[in-house]
Amino acid sequence: MPELPEAETIVKGLSRGLRGQQIAGVDVVRPDVLREPRRAFVDKVRGRTIRRVARRGKNVVLELDGDRVLAVNLGMTGRLLAVRAPDARAADAGHPAVRFVLRSGEALVFDDVRRFGAVECLSRDQWSARSARMGPEPLSPELTSAVLYRRLSVSRAPVRSWLLDQRNLAGVGNIYANEALFRAGIHPATPARRLEPEDVGRLHRALRHVLRRAIQAGGTTVRDYRNADGGEGSYARELLVYGREGEPCVRCGAAIERVVFGGRSAFHCPRCQARRRSKDG
DNA sequence: AGTGTATCCTGCAGGC
DNA sequence: TGCCTGCAGGATACAC
């Protein structure tokens, strides 16, 4: 599940090769990853030059000339692959959904087995509006512990659900939410507003630590995630709770538990992340 | 404002 | 062995 560190890794891998490149042609293999008719999309993208490759939350953002933005949400299994050789078959071995053929003969392929991902071409204004609906970047200096506390304190949602909501924070998904909560010693089902400032301080530090480390490691490959060159991220080795149901907690030895709420698995150590009673009112 | 459920989709693991 | 079922889940829509 590509989250912030995976999107960041992809951006780093693509930036140098894409900047300044002109998109000569667009081959839409799977139109259902678009959010508009194929023809309209192709007409907007073809001939544009890529000015910059950036990230916002979990999205990879290609800024094009003509005030257009190509926004890619990787969904569950999406990949953005840089294809160096003009007729490289490597990318076709998977599940190509959209292929951007560059003037240089190279290509950028959006590949997505399950097609939960999306590729959209928006005006700069449309993208700004979309971005404004997302929460702050967790690694931005503007997101202080105090700001985080203020935002959490007005929500009754379980803190894990709160962290996953892109309107609250941009880029955190289930893996890093679980890992950060473990490091902060907070039970994932704790109502957000019940967290004390010290809890939020620990959560803030844990989030930043986990996201930074995961970026250094090139992201987490559990199964599907690949970087722009098709390589895997190595942060899976450092996961302490995610996917480790029944295994001993690295800190206390208790068996890691999995609970499902909000339609997703939450992994935690029952001893290090003691559940707090939720008090009414 | 919150929860739960269904939807999209395919690969794979587990059960028998 | 091989089929079948269920599960994985990011974002979103919808009912309650």
PDB file of C-alpha atoms (C1' of nucleotides) in Angstrom:
ATOM      1  CA  MET A   1       0.000   0.000   0.000  1.00  0.00           C
ATOM      2  CA  PRO A   2       1.881   3.005  -1.158  1.00  0.00           C
ATOM      3  CA  GLU A   3       1.812   5.706   1.492  1.00  0.00           C
ATOM      4  CA  LEU A   4       3.845   8.865   1.924  1.00  0.00           C
ATOM      5  CA  PRO A   5       7.318   7.239   2.010  1.00  0.00           C
ATOM      6  CA  GLU A   6       6.549   5.114  -1.038  1.00  0.00           C
ATOM      7  CA  ALA A   7       5.228   8.096  -3.019  1.00  0.00           C
ATOM      8  CA  GLU A   8       8.282  10.096  -1.937  1.00  0.00           C
ATOM      9  CA  THR A   9      10.601   7.323  -3.102  1.00  0.00           C
ATOM     10  CA  ILE A  10       8.866   7.175  -6.462  1.00  0.00           C
ATOM     11  CA  VAL A  11       9.124  10.942  -6.875  1.00  0.00           C
ATOM     12  CA  LYS A  12      12.851  10.815  -6.153  1.00  0.00           C
ATOM     13  CA  GLY A  13      13.255   8.014  -8.647  1.00  0.00           C
ATOM     14  CA  LEU A  14      11.343   9.787 -11.398  1.00  0.00           C
ATOM     15  CA  SER A  15      12.282  13.406 -10.960  1.00  0.00           C
ATOM     16  CA  ARG A  16      15.606  13.547 -12.717  1.00  0.00           C
ATOM     17  CA  GLY A  17      14.512  11.539 -15.724  1.00  0.00           C
ATOM     18  CA  LEU A  18      11.176  13.249 -16.263  1.00  0.00           C
ATOM     19  CA  ARG A  19      11.908  16.893 -15.678  1.00  0.00           C
ATOM     20  CA  GLY A  20      11.859  18.792 -18.944  1.00  0.00           C
ATOM     21  CA  GLN A  21      10.563  15.840 -20.927  1.00  0.00           C
ATOM     22  CA  GLN A  22       7.736  16.220 -23.369  1.00  0.00           C
ATOM     23  CA  ILE A  23       4.884  13.726 -23.409  1.00  0.00           C
ATOM     24  CA  ALA A  24       4.636  12.696 -27.027  1.00  0.00           C
ATOM     25  CA  GLY A  25       1.862  10.175 -26.715  1.00  0.00           C
ATOM     26  CA  VAL A  26      -0.525   8.633 -24.250  1.00  0.00           C
ATOM     27  CA  ASP A  27      -1.658   5.035 -24.445  1.00  0.00           C
ATOM     28  CA  VAL A  28      -4.639   4.346 -22.214  1.00  0.00           C
ATOM     29  CA  VAL A  29      -4.760   0.598 -21.724  1.00  0.00           C
ATOM     30  CA  ARG A  30      -7.265   0.623 -18.854  1.00  0.00           C
ATOM     31  CA  PRO A  31      -9.605   3.585 -19.099  1.00  0.00           C
ATOM     32  CA  ASP A  32     -11.157   2.850 -15.734  1.00  0.00           C
ATOM     33  CA  VAL A  33      -8.159   4.383 -13.932  1.00  0.00           C
ATOM     34  CA  LEU A  34      -9.109   7.718 -15.480  1.00  0.00           C
ATOM     35  CA  ARG A  35     -11.839   9.923 -14.089  1.00  0.00           C
ATOM     36  CA  GLU A  36     -12.923  11.317 -17.425  1.00  0.00           C
ATOM     37  CA  PRO A  37     -13.343  10.079 -20.984  1.00  0.00           C
ATOM     38  CA  ARG A  38     -10.142   8.769 -22.497  1.00  0.00           C
ATOM     39  CA  ARG A  39     -10.222  11.237 -25.357  1.00  0.00           C
ATOM     40  CA  ALA A  40     -10.491  14.281 -23.109  1.00  0.00           C
ATOM     41  CA  PHE A  41      -7.635  13.041 -20.963  1.00  0.00           C
ATOM     42  CA  VAL A  42      -5.326  12.320 -23.860  1.00  0.00           C
ATOM     43  CA  ASP A  43      -6.023  15.674 -25.497  1.00  0.00           C
ATOM     44  CA  LYS A  44      -5.097  17.489 -22.323  1.00  0.00           C
ATOM     45  CA  VAL A  45      -1.869  15.602 -21.688  1.00  0.00           C
ATOM     46  CA  ARG A  46      -0.373  14.991 -25.101  1.00  0.00           C
ATOM     47  CA  GLY A  47       2.291  17.457 -26.109  1.00  0.00           C
ATOM     48  CA  ARG A  48       2.808  18.813 -22.600  1.00  0.00           C
ATOM     49  CA  THR A  49       6.182  19.141 -20.983  1.00  0.00           C
ATOM     50  CA  ILE A  50       6.824  17.913 -17.463  1.00  0.00           C
ATOM     51  CA  ARG A  51       8.115  20.801 -15.412  1.00  0.00           C
ATOM     52  CA  ARG A  52       8.417  19.193 -12.012  1.00  0.00           C
ATOM     53  CA  VAL A  53       7.697  15.967 -10.174  1.00  0.00           C
ATOM     54  CA  ALA A  54       6.340  16.405  -6.667  1.00  0.00           C
ATOM     55  CA  ARG A  55       4.384  14.682  -3.942  1.00  0.00           C
ATOM     56  CA  ARG A  56       1.329  15.627  -1.935  1.00  0.00           C
ATOM     57  CA  GLY A  57       0.232  13.082   0.643  1.00  0.00           C
ATOM     58  CA  LYS A  58       0.200   9.753  -1.136  1.00  0.00           C
ATOM     59  CA  ASN A  59      -0.127  11.365  -4.553  1.00  0.00           C
ATOM     60  CA  VAL A  60       2.587  11.686  -7.153  1.00  0.00           C
ATOM     61  CA  VAL A  61       2.117  15.002  -8.897  1.00  0.00           C
ATOM     62  CA  LEU A  62       3.532  15.829 -12.321  1.00  0.00           C
ATOM     63  CA  GLU A  63       3.360  19.548 -12.934  1.00  0.00           C
ATOM     64  CA  LEU A  64       2.973  20.185 -16.652  1.00  0.00           C
ATOM     65  CA  ASP A  65       3.256  23.316 -18.698  1.00  0.00           C
ATOM     66  CA  GLY A  66       0.018  25.054 -19.623  1.00  0.00           C
ATOM     67  CA  ASP A  67      -1.079  25.133 -15.991  1.00  0.00           C
ATOM     68  CA  ARG A  68      -1.937  21.472 -15.947  1.00  0.00           C
ATOM     69  CA  VAL A  69      -1.277  18.892 -13.300  1.00  0.00           C
ATOM     70  CA  LEU A  70      -1.102  15.157 -13.691  1.00  0.00           C
ATOM     71  CA  ALA A  71      -2.135  13.682 -10.355  1.00  0.00           C
ATOM     72  CA  VAL A  72      -1.506  10.011  -9.726  1.00  0.00           C
ATOM     73  CA  ASN A  73      -3.024   8.197  -6.784  1.00  0.00           C
ATOM     74  CA  LEU A  74      -1.419   4.796  -6.506  1.00  0.00           C
ATOM     75  CA  GLY A  75      -4.267   3.179  -4.611  1.00  0.00           C
ATOM     76  CA  MET A  76      -3.406  -0.270  -3.367  1.00  0.00           C
ATOM     77  CA  THR A  77      -1.205  -1.734  -6.043  1.00  0.00           C
ATOM     78  CA  GLY A  78      -0.325   1.150  -8.338  1.00  0.00           C
ATOM     79  CA  ARG A  79       3.201   1.610  -9.649  1.00  0.00           C
ATOM     80  CA  LEU A  80       4.864   4.357 -11.632  1.00  0.00           C
ATOM     81  CA  LEU A  81       7.676   2.828 -13.608  1.00  0.00           C
ATOM     82  CA  ALA A  82      10.364   4.619 -15.561  1.00  0.00           C
ATOM     83  CA  VAL A  83      10.986   2.719 -18.761  1.00  0.00           C
ATOM     84  CA  ARG A  84      14.389   3.584 -20.124  1.00  0.00           C
ATOM     85  CA  ALA A  85      14.650   1.469 -23.225  1.00  0.00           C
ATOM     86  CA  PRO A  86      12.340   2.622 -26.005  1.00  0.00           C
ATOM     87  CA  ASP A  87      10.717  -0.761 -26.445  1.00  0.00           C
ATOM     88  CA  ALA A  88      11.322  -2.221 -23.010  1.00  0.00           C
ATOM     89  CA  ARG A  89       8.994  -5.110 -22.409  1.00  0.00           C
ATOM     90  CA  ALA A  90       9.645  -5.089 -18.680  1.00  0.00           C
ATOM     91  CA  ALA A  91       6.743  -2.818 -17.876  1.00  0.00           C
ATOM     92  CA  ASP A  92       4.399  -4.873 -19.992  1.00  0.00           C
ATOM     93  CA  ALA A  93       5.054  -7.933 -17.894  1.00  0.00           C
ATOM     94  CA  GLY A  94       2.744  -6.492 -15.254  1.00  0.00           C
ATOM     95  CA  HIS A  95      -0.586  -4.736 -15.617  1.00  0.00           C
ATOM     96  CA  PRO A  96      -0.024  -1.514 -17.502  1.00  0.00           C
ATOM     97  CA  ALA A  97      -2.958   0.882 -17.237  1.00  0.00           C
ATOM     98  CA  VAL A  98      -1.596   4.078 -18.805  1.00  0.00           C
ATOM     99  CA  ARG A  99       1.613   4.487 -20.754  1.00  0.00           C
ATOM    100  CA  PHE A 100       3.098   7.932 -21.302  1.00  0.00           C
ATOM    101  CA  VAL A 101       5.528   7.859 -24.195  1.00  0.00           C
ATOM    102  CA  LEU A 102       8.113  10.592 -24.006  1.00  0.00           C
ATOM    103  CA  ARG A 103       9.707  12.473 -26.858  1.00  0.00           C
ATOM    104  CA  SER A 104      13.026  10.900 -25.890  1.00  0.00           C
ATOM    105  CA  GLY A 105      11.643   7.446 -26.593  1.00  0.00           C
ATOM    106  CA  GLU A 106      11.535   6.566 -22.929  1.00  0.00           C
ATOM    107  CA  ALA A 107       8.246   6.036 -21.175  1.00  0.00           C
ATOM    108  CA  LEU A 108       6.445   6.377 -17.895  1.00  0.00           C
ATOM    109  CA  VAL A 109       4.055   3.536 -17.148  1.00  0.00           C
ATOM    110  CA  PHE A 110       1.291   3.555 -14.599  1.00  0.00           C
ATOM    111  CA  ASP A 111       0.823  -0.096 -13.752  1.00  0.00           C
ATOM    112  CA  ASP A 112      -1.921  -1.257 -11.413  1.00  0.00           C
ATOM    113  CA  VAL A 113      -3.070  -4.830 -10.861  1.00  0.00           C
ATOM    114  CA  ARG A 114      -6.261  -3.981  -8.999  1.00  0.00           C
ATOM    115  CA  ARG A 115      -6.892  -0.601 -10.556  1.00  0.00           C
ATOM    116  CA  PHE A 116      -7.835   1.108  -7.337  1.00  0.00           C
ATOM    117  CA  GLY A 117      -5.466   3.841  -8.394  1.00  0.00           C
ATOM    118  CA  ALA A 118      -6.337   6.896 -10.439  1.00  0.00           C
ATOM    119  CA  VAL A 119      -4.657   9.130 -12.990  1.00  0.00           C
ATOM    120  CA  GLU A 120      -6.162  12.570 -13.446  1.00  0.00           C
ATOM    121  CA  CYS A 121      -5.275  15.625 -15.471  1.00  0.00           C
ATOM    122  CA  LEU A 122      -6.419  18.724 -13.646  1.00  0.00           C
ATOM    123  CA  SER A 123      -6.022  22.455 -14.048  1.00  0.00           C
ATOM    124  CA  ARG A 124      -3.736  24.049 -11.529  1.00  0.00           C
ATOM    125  CA  ASP A 125      -6.763  25.544  -9.791  1.00  0.00           C
ATOM    126  CA  GLN A 126      -8.548  22.220  -9.597  1.00  0.00           C
ATOM    127  CA  TRP A 127      -5.461  20.663  -8.096  1.00  0.00           C
ATOM    128  CA  SER A 128      -5.072  23.483  -5.576  1.00  0.00           C
ATOM    129  CA  ALA A 129      -8.644  22.969  -4.460  1.00  0.00           C
ATOM    130  CA  ARG A 130      -8.065  19.238  -4.141  1.00  0.00           C
ATOM    131  CA  SER A 131      -4.875  19.778  -2.183  1.00  0.00           C
ATOM    132  CA  ALA A 132      -6.590  22.259   0.105  1.00  0.00           C
ATOM    133  CA  ARG A 133      -9.031  19.570   1.161  1.00  0.00           C
ATOM    134  CA  MET A 134      -6.163  17.404   2.366  1.00  0.00           C
ATOM    135  CA  GLY A 135      -4.629  17.767   5.784  1.00  0.00           C
ATOM    136  CA  PRO A 136      -1.103  19.049   6.420  1.00  0.00           C
ATOM    137  CA  GLU A 137       2.019  17.130   5.497  1.00  0.00           C
ATOM    138  CA  PRO A 138       3.161  15.146   8.549  1.00  0.00           C
ATOM    139  CA  LEU A 139       6.801  16.071   7.949  1.00  0.00           C
ATOM    140  CA  SER A 140       6.114  19.752   7.423  1.00  0.00           C
ATOM    141  CA  PRO A 141       7.498  22.038  10.139  1.00  0.00           C
ATOM    142  CA  GLU A 142       4.067  23.625  10.265  1.00  0.00           C
ATOM    143  CA  LEU A 143       2.655  20.473  11.770  1.00  0.00           C
ATOM    144  CA  THR A 144       3.811  20.972  15.325  1.00  0.00           C
ATOM    145  CA  SER A 145       2.813  18.792  18.205  1.00  0.00           C
ATOM    146  CA  ALA A 146       0.551  21.599  19.410  1.00  0.00           C
ATOM    147  CA  VAL A 147      -1.229  21.785  16.067  1.00  0.00           C
ATOM    148  CA  LEU A 148      -1.654  18.039  16.014  1.00  0.00           C
ATOM    149  CA  TYR A 149      -3.067  18.087  19.521  1.00  0.00           C
ATOM    150  CA  ARG A 150      -5.549  20.798  18.636  1.00  0.00           C
ATOM    151  CA  ARG A 151      -6.788  18.862  15.619  1.00  0.00           C
ATOM    152  CA  LEU A 152      -7.033  15.563  17.457  1.00  0.00           C
ATOM    153  CA  SER A 153      -8.821  17.090  20.409  1.00  0.00           C
ATOM    154  CA  VAL A 154     -11.974  17.845  18.431  1.00  0.00           C
ATOM    155  CA  SER A 155     -12.495  14.300  17.133  1.00  0.00           C
ATOM    156  CA  ARG A 156     -14.170  11.334  18.750  1.00  0.00           C
ATOM    157  CA  ALA A 157     -12.861   8.968  16.088  1.00  0.00           C
ATOM    158  CA  PRO A 158     -10.398   6.229  17.052  1.00  0.00           C
ATOM    159  CA  VAL A 159      -6.931   7.710  16.613  1.00  0.00           C
ATOM    160  CA  ARG A 160      -5.996   5.077  14.009  1.00  0.00           C
ATOM    161  CA  SER A 161      -9.025   6.024  11.907  1.00  0.00           C
ATOM    162  CA  TRP A 162      -8.199   9.686  12.372  1.00  0.00           C
ATOM    163  CA  LEU A 163      -4.657   9.163  11.129  1.00  0.00           C
ATOM    164  CA  LEU A 164      -5.897   7.376   8.001  1.00  0.00           C
ATOM    165  CA  ASP A 165      -8.275  10.155   7.038  1.00  0.00           C
ATOM    166  CA  GLN A 166      -6.458  12.210   4.421  1.00  0.00           C
ATOM    167  CA  ARG A 167      -8.439  15.296   5.437  1.00  0.00           C
ATOM    168  CA  ASN A 168      -6.654  15.186   8.799  1.00  0.00           C
ATOM    169  CA  LEU A 169      -3.132  14.343   7.687  1.00  0.00           C
ATOM    170  CA  ALA A 170      -1.934  13.774   4.137  1.00  0.00           C
ATOM    171  CA  GLY A 171      -0.005  10.615   3.416  1.00  0.00           C
ATOM    172  CA  VAL A 172      -0.420   8.336   6.408  1.00  0.00           C
ATOM    173  CA  GLY A 173      -1.823   4.882   5.669  1.00  0.00           C
ATOM    174  CA  ASN A 174      -2.444   1.782   7.707  1.00  0.00           C
ATOM    175  CA  ILE A 175       1.150   0.572   7.944  1.00  0.00           C
ATOM    176  CA  TYR A 176       2.693   3.768   9.285  1.00  0.00           C
ATOM    177  CA  ALA A 177      -0.309   4.623  11.446  1.00  0.00           C
ATOM    178  CA  ASN A 178       0.067   1.285  13.225  1.00  0.00           C
ATOM    179  CA  GLU A 179       3.822   1.585  13.553  1.00  0.00           C
ATOM    180  CA  ALA A 180       3.674   5.126  14.909  1.00  0.00           C
ATOM    181  CA  LEU A 181       0.986   4.244  17.446  1.00  0.00           C
ATOM    182  CA  PHE A 182       3.075   1.342  18.697  1.00  0.00           C
ATOM    183  CA  ARG A 183       6.135   3.516  19.157  1.00  0.00           C
ATOM    184  CA  ALA A 184       4.024   6.091  20.950  1.00  0.00           C
ATOM    185  CA  GLY A 185       2.467   3.460  23.198  1.00  0.00           C
ATOM    186  CA  ILE A 186      -1.065   4.383  22.179  1.00  0.00           C
ATOM    187  CA  HIS A 187      -3.843   1.878  21.558  1.00  0.00           C
ATOM    188  CA  PRO A 188      -5.134   2.343  17.995  1.00  0.00           C
ATOM    189  CA  ALA A 189      -8.763   2.477  19.127  1.00  0.00           C
ATOM    190  CA  THR A 190      -8.195   5.327  21.587  1.00  0.00           C
ATOM    191  CA  PRO A 191     -10.634   8.159  20.847  1.00  0.00           C
ATOM    192  CA  ALA A 192      -8.558  11.010  19.384  1.00  0.00           C
ATOM    193  CA  ARG A 193      -9.850  13.561  21.873  1.00  0.00           C
ATOM    194  CA  ARG A 194      -8.810  11.444  24.831  1.00  0.00           C
ATOM    195  CA  LEU A 195      -5.127  11.791  24.024  1.00  0.00           C
ATOM    196  CA  GLU A 196      -3.190  13.982  26.423  1.00  0.00           C
ATOM    197  CA  PRO A 197      -0.630  16.499  25.138  1.00  0.00           C
ATOM    198  CA  GLU A 198       2.187  14.140  26.184  1.00  0.00           C
ATOM    199  CA  ASP A 199       0.595  11.316  24.183  1.00  0.00           C
ATOM    200  CA  VAL A 200       0.339  13.564  21.159  1.00  0.00           C
ATOM    201  CA  GLY A 201       3.949  14.643  21.619  1.00  0.00           C
ATOM    202  CA  ARG A 202       5.044  11.019  21.489  1.00  0.00           C
ATOM    203  CA  LEU A 203       2.762  10.326  18.544  1.00  0.00           C
ATOM    204  CA  HIS A 204       4.106  13.320  16.668  1.00  0.00           C
ATOM    205  CA  ARG A 205       7.712  12.224  17.202  1.00  0.00           C
ATOM    206  CA  ALA A 206       6.867   8.616  16.339  1.00  0.00           C
ATOM    207  CA  LEU A 207       5.120   9.587  13.111  1.00  0.00           C
ATOM    208  CA  ARG A 208       8.008  11.710  11.973  1.00  0.00           C
ATOM    209  CA  HIS A 209      10.538   9.092  12.941  1.00  0.00           C
ATOM    210  CA  VAL A 210       8.742   6.263  11.183  1.00  0.00           C
ATOM    211  CA  LEU A 211       8.056   8.247   8.011  1.00  0.00           C
ATOM    212  CA  ARG A 212      11.631   9.550   7.797  1.00  0.00           C
ATOM    213  CA  ARG A 213      13.137   6.136   8.381  1.00  0.00           C
ATOM    214  CA  ALA A 214      10.837   4.578   5.817  1.00  0.00           C
ATOM    215  CA  ILE A 215      11.863   7.185   3.253  1.00  0.00           C
ATOM    216  CA  GLN A 216      15.515   6.375   3.971  1.00  0.00           C
ATOM    217  CA  ALA A 217      14.715   2.705   3.465  1.00  0.00           C
ATOM    218  CA  GLY A 218      13.003   3.387   0.158  1.00  0.00           C
ATOM    219  CA  GLY A 219       9.550   2.516   1.476  1.00  0.00           C
ATOM    220  CA  THR A 220       7.905  -0.704   2.587  1.00  0.00           C
ATOM    221  CA  THR A 221       7.398  -3.599   0.221  1.00  0.00           C
ATOM    222  CA  VAL A 222       4.986  -6.103   1.717  1.00  0.00           C
ATOM    223  CA  ARG A 223       3.908  -7.477  -1.591  1.00  0.00           C
ATOM    224  CA  ASP A 224       3.097  -5.096  -4.391  1.00  0.00           C
ATOM    225  CA  TYR A 225       4.949  -1.857  -3.855  1.00  0.00           C
ATOM    226  CA  ARG A 226       7.802  -1.094  -6.231  1.00  0.00           C
ATOM    227  CA  ASN A 227       9.801   2.082  -6.804  1.00  0.00           C
ATOM    228  CA  ALA A 228      10.232   3.810 -10.158  1.00  0.00           C
ATOM    229  CA  ASP A 229      12.930   1.325 -11.161  1.00  0.00           C
ATOM    230  CA  GLY A 230      10.911  -1.715 -10.154  1.00  0.00           C
ATOM    231  CA  GLY A 231      12.901  -2.238  -6.972  1.00  0.00           C
ATOM    232  CA  GLU A 232      11.610  -3.010  -3.506  1.00  0.00           C
ATOM    233  CA  GLY A 233      11.728  -0.884  -0.376  1.00  0.00           C
ATOM    234  CA  SER A 234      13.385  -2.364   2.679  1.00  0.00           C
ATOM    235  CA  TYR A 235      11.370  -0.904   5.539  1.00  0.00           C
ATOM    236  CA  ALA A 236       9.342  -4.125   5.900  1.00  0.00           C
ATOM    237  CA  ARG A 237      12.310  -5.433   7.881  1.00  0.00           C
ATOM    238  CA  GLU A 238      11.794  -2.702  10.444  1.00  0.00           C
ATOM    239  CA  LEU A 239       8.077  -3.132  10.977  1.00  0.00           C
ATOM    240  CA  LEU A 240       7.400  -3.778  14.650  1.00  0.00           C
ATOM    241  CA  VAL A 241       3.673  -4.550  14.661  1.00  0.00           C
ATOM    242  CA  TYR A 242       2.167  -4.330  11.200  1.00  0.00           C
ATOM    243  CA  GLY A 243       1.441  -7.806   9.866  1.00  0.00           C
ATOM    244  CA  ARG A 244       2.936  -9.447  12.982  1.00  0.00           C
ATOM    245  CA  GLU A 245      -0.172 -10.866  14.641  1.00  0.00           C
ATOM    246  CA  GLY A 246       0.797 -13.525  17.191  1.00  0.00           C
ATOM    247  CA  GLU A 247       4.489 -12.668  17.110  1.00  0.00           C
ATOM    248  CA  PRO A 248       6.186 -11.431  20.278  1.00  0.00           C
ATOM    249  CA  CYS A 249       6.369  -7.706  20.898  1.00  0.00           C
ATOM    250  CA  VAL A 250       9.965  -6.542  20.451  1.00  0.00           C
ATOM    251  CA  ARG A 251       9.651  -4.520  23.627  1.00  0.00           C
ATOM    252  CA  CYS A 252       7.844  -6.778  26.105  1.00  0.00           C
ATOM    253  CA  GLY A 253       7.354 -10.150  24.455  1.00  0.00           C
ATOM    254  CA  ALA A 254       3.555 -10.164  24.595  1.00  0.00           C
ATOM    255  CA  ALA A 255       1.809 -11.505  21.494  1.00  0.00           C
ATOM    256  CA  ILE A 256       0.898  -8.819  18.987  1.00  0.00           C
ATOM    257  CA  GLU A 257      -2.842  -8.618  18.486  1.00  0.00           C
ATOM    258  CA  ARG A 258      -4.918  -7.718  15.471  1.00  0.00           C
ATOM    259  CA  VAL A 259      -8.255  -6.012  15.792  1.00  0.00           C
ATOM    260  CA  VAL A 260     -10.471  -4.869  12.953  1.00  0.00           C
ATOM    261  CA  PHE A 261     -12.329  -1.598  12.999  1.00  0.00           C
ATOM    262  CA  GLY A 262     -13.149   0.912  10.338  1.00  0.00           C
ATOM    263  CA  GLY A 263     -12.860  -1.998   7.926  1.00  0.00           C
ATOM    264  CA  ARG A 264      -9.123  -2.354   8.460  1.00  0.00           C
ATOM    265  CA  SER A 265      -6.740  -4.376  10.575  1.00  0.00           C
ATOM    266  CA  ALA A 266      -5.059  -2.624  13.466  1.00  0.00           C
ATOM    267  CA  PHE A 267      -1.995  -4.307  14.971  1.00  0.00           C
ATOM    268  CA  HIS A 268      -0.877  -3.524  18.488  1.00  0.00           C
ATOM    269  CA  CYS A 269       0.836  -4.860  21.565  1.00  0.00           C
ATOM    270  CA  PRO A 270      -1.800  -5.365  24.268  1.00  0.00           C
ATOM    271  CA  ARG A 271       0.717  -4.572  26.996  1.00  0.00           C
ATOM    272  CA  CYS A 272       2.701  -1.658  25.535  1.00  0.00           C
ATOM    273  CA  GLN A 273      -0.407  -0.077  24.063  1.00  0.00           C
ATOM    274  CA  ALA A 274      -2.821  -0.520  26.900  1.00  0.00           C
ATOM    275  CA  ARG A 275      -6.362   0.296  26.003  1.00  0.00           C
ATOM    276  CA  ARG A 276      -7.863   3.215  27.844  1.00  0.00           C
ATOM    277  CA  ARG A 277     -11.443   3.214  28.872  1.00  0.00           C
ATOM    278  CA  SER A 278     -13.376   5.638  26.745  1.00  0.00           C
ATOM    279  CA  LYS A 279     -15.214   7.980  28.976  1.00  0.00           C
ATOM    280  CA  ASP A 280     -18.440   9.621  27.902  1.00  0.00           C
ATOM    281  CA  GLY A 281     -18.812  13.361  27.737  1.00  0.00           C
TER     282      GLY A 281
ATOM    283  C1'  DA B   1     -19.892  13.652  13.632  1.00  0.00           C
ATOM    284  C1'  DG B   2     -19.309   9.194  13.915  1.00  0.00           C
ATOM    285  C1'  DT B   3     -19.806   3.913  12.399  1.00  0.00           C
ATOM    286  C1'  DG B   4     -20.744   0.260   9.307  1.00  0.00           C
ATOM    287  C1'  DT B   5     -21.204  -1.590   4.800  1.00  0.00           C
ATOM    288  C1'  DA B   6     -20.688  -1.974  -0.109  1.00  0.00           C
ATOM    289  C1'  DT B   7     -18.068  -0.879  -4.216  1.00  0.00           C
ATOM    290  C1'  DC B   8     -14.168  -1.003  -7.255  1.00  0.00           C
ATOM    291  C1'  DC B   9     -10.447  -5.284  -8.599  1.00  0.00           C
ATOM    292  C1'  DT B  10      -7.207  -9.277  -8.799  1.00  0.00           C
ATOM    293  C1'  DG B  11      -3.977 -12.450  -6.677  1.00  0.00           C
ATOM    294  C1'  DC B  12      -3.152 -15.476  -3.426  1.00  0.00           C
ATOM    295  C1'  DA B  13      -3.655 -18.303   0.813  1.00  0.00           C
ATOM    296  C1'  DG B  14      -6.242 -21.596   3.217  1.00  0.00           C
ATOM    297  C1'  DG B  15      -9.540 -25.226   3.528  1.00  0.00           C
ATOM    298  C1'  DC B  16     -11.327 -29.417   2.101  1.00  0.00           C
TER     299       DC B  16
ATOM    300  C1'  DT C   1      -4.461 -31.706  -7.173  1.00  0.00           C
ATOM    301  C1'  DG C   2      -7.717 -28.271  -7.820  1.00  0.00           C
ATOM    302  C1'  DC C   3     -11.606 -25.702  -6.959  1.00  0.00           C
ATOM    303  C1'  DC C   4     -13.873 -22.441  -4.046  1.00  0.00           C
ATOM    304  C1'  DT C   5     -14.156 -18.935  -0.743  1.00  0.00           C
ATOM    305  C1'  DG C   6     -12.523 -15.217   1.631  1.00  0.00           C
ATOM    306  C1'  DC C   7      -9.352 -11.792   2.449  1.00  0.00           C
ATOM    307  C1'  DA C   8      -6.240  -7.840   1.456  1.00  0.00           C
ATOM    308  C1'  DG C   9      -7.526  -2.539   1.460  1.00  0.00           C
ATOM    309  C1'  DG C  10      -7.351   3.426  -0.352  1.00  0.00           C
ATOM    310  C1'  DA C  11     -10.912   6.180  -1.404  1.00  0.00           C
ATOM    311  C1'  DT C  12     -15.605   7.072  -1.760  1.00  0.00           C
ATOM    312  C1'  DA C  13     -20.658   6.765  -1.456  1.00  0.00           C
ATOM    313  C1'  DC C  14     -24.327   5.911   1.250  1.00  0.00           C
ATOM    314  C1'  DA C  15     -27.504   4.554   5.164  1.00  0.00           C
ATOM    315  C1'  DC C  16     -28.195   5.121   9.847  1.00  0.00           C
TER     316       DC C  16
END
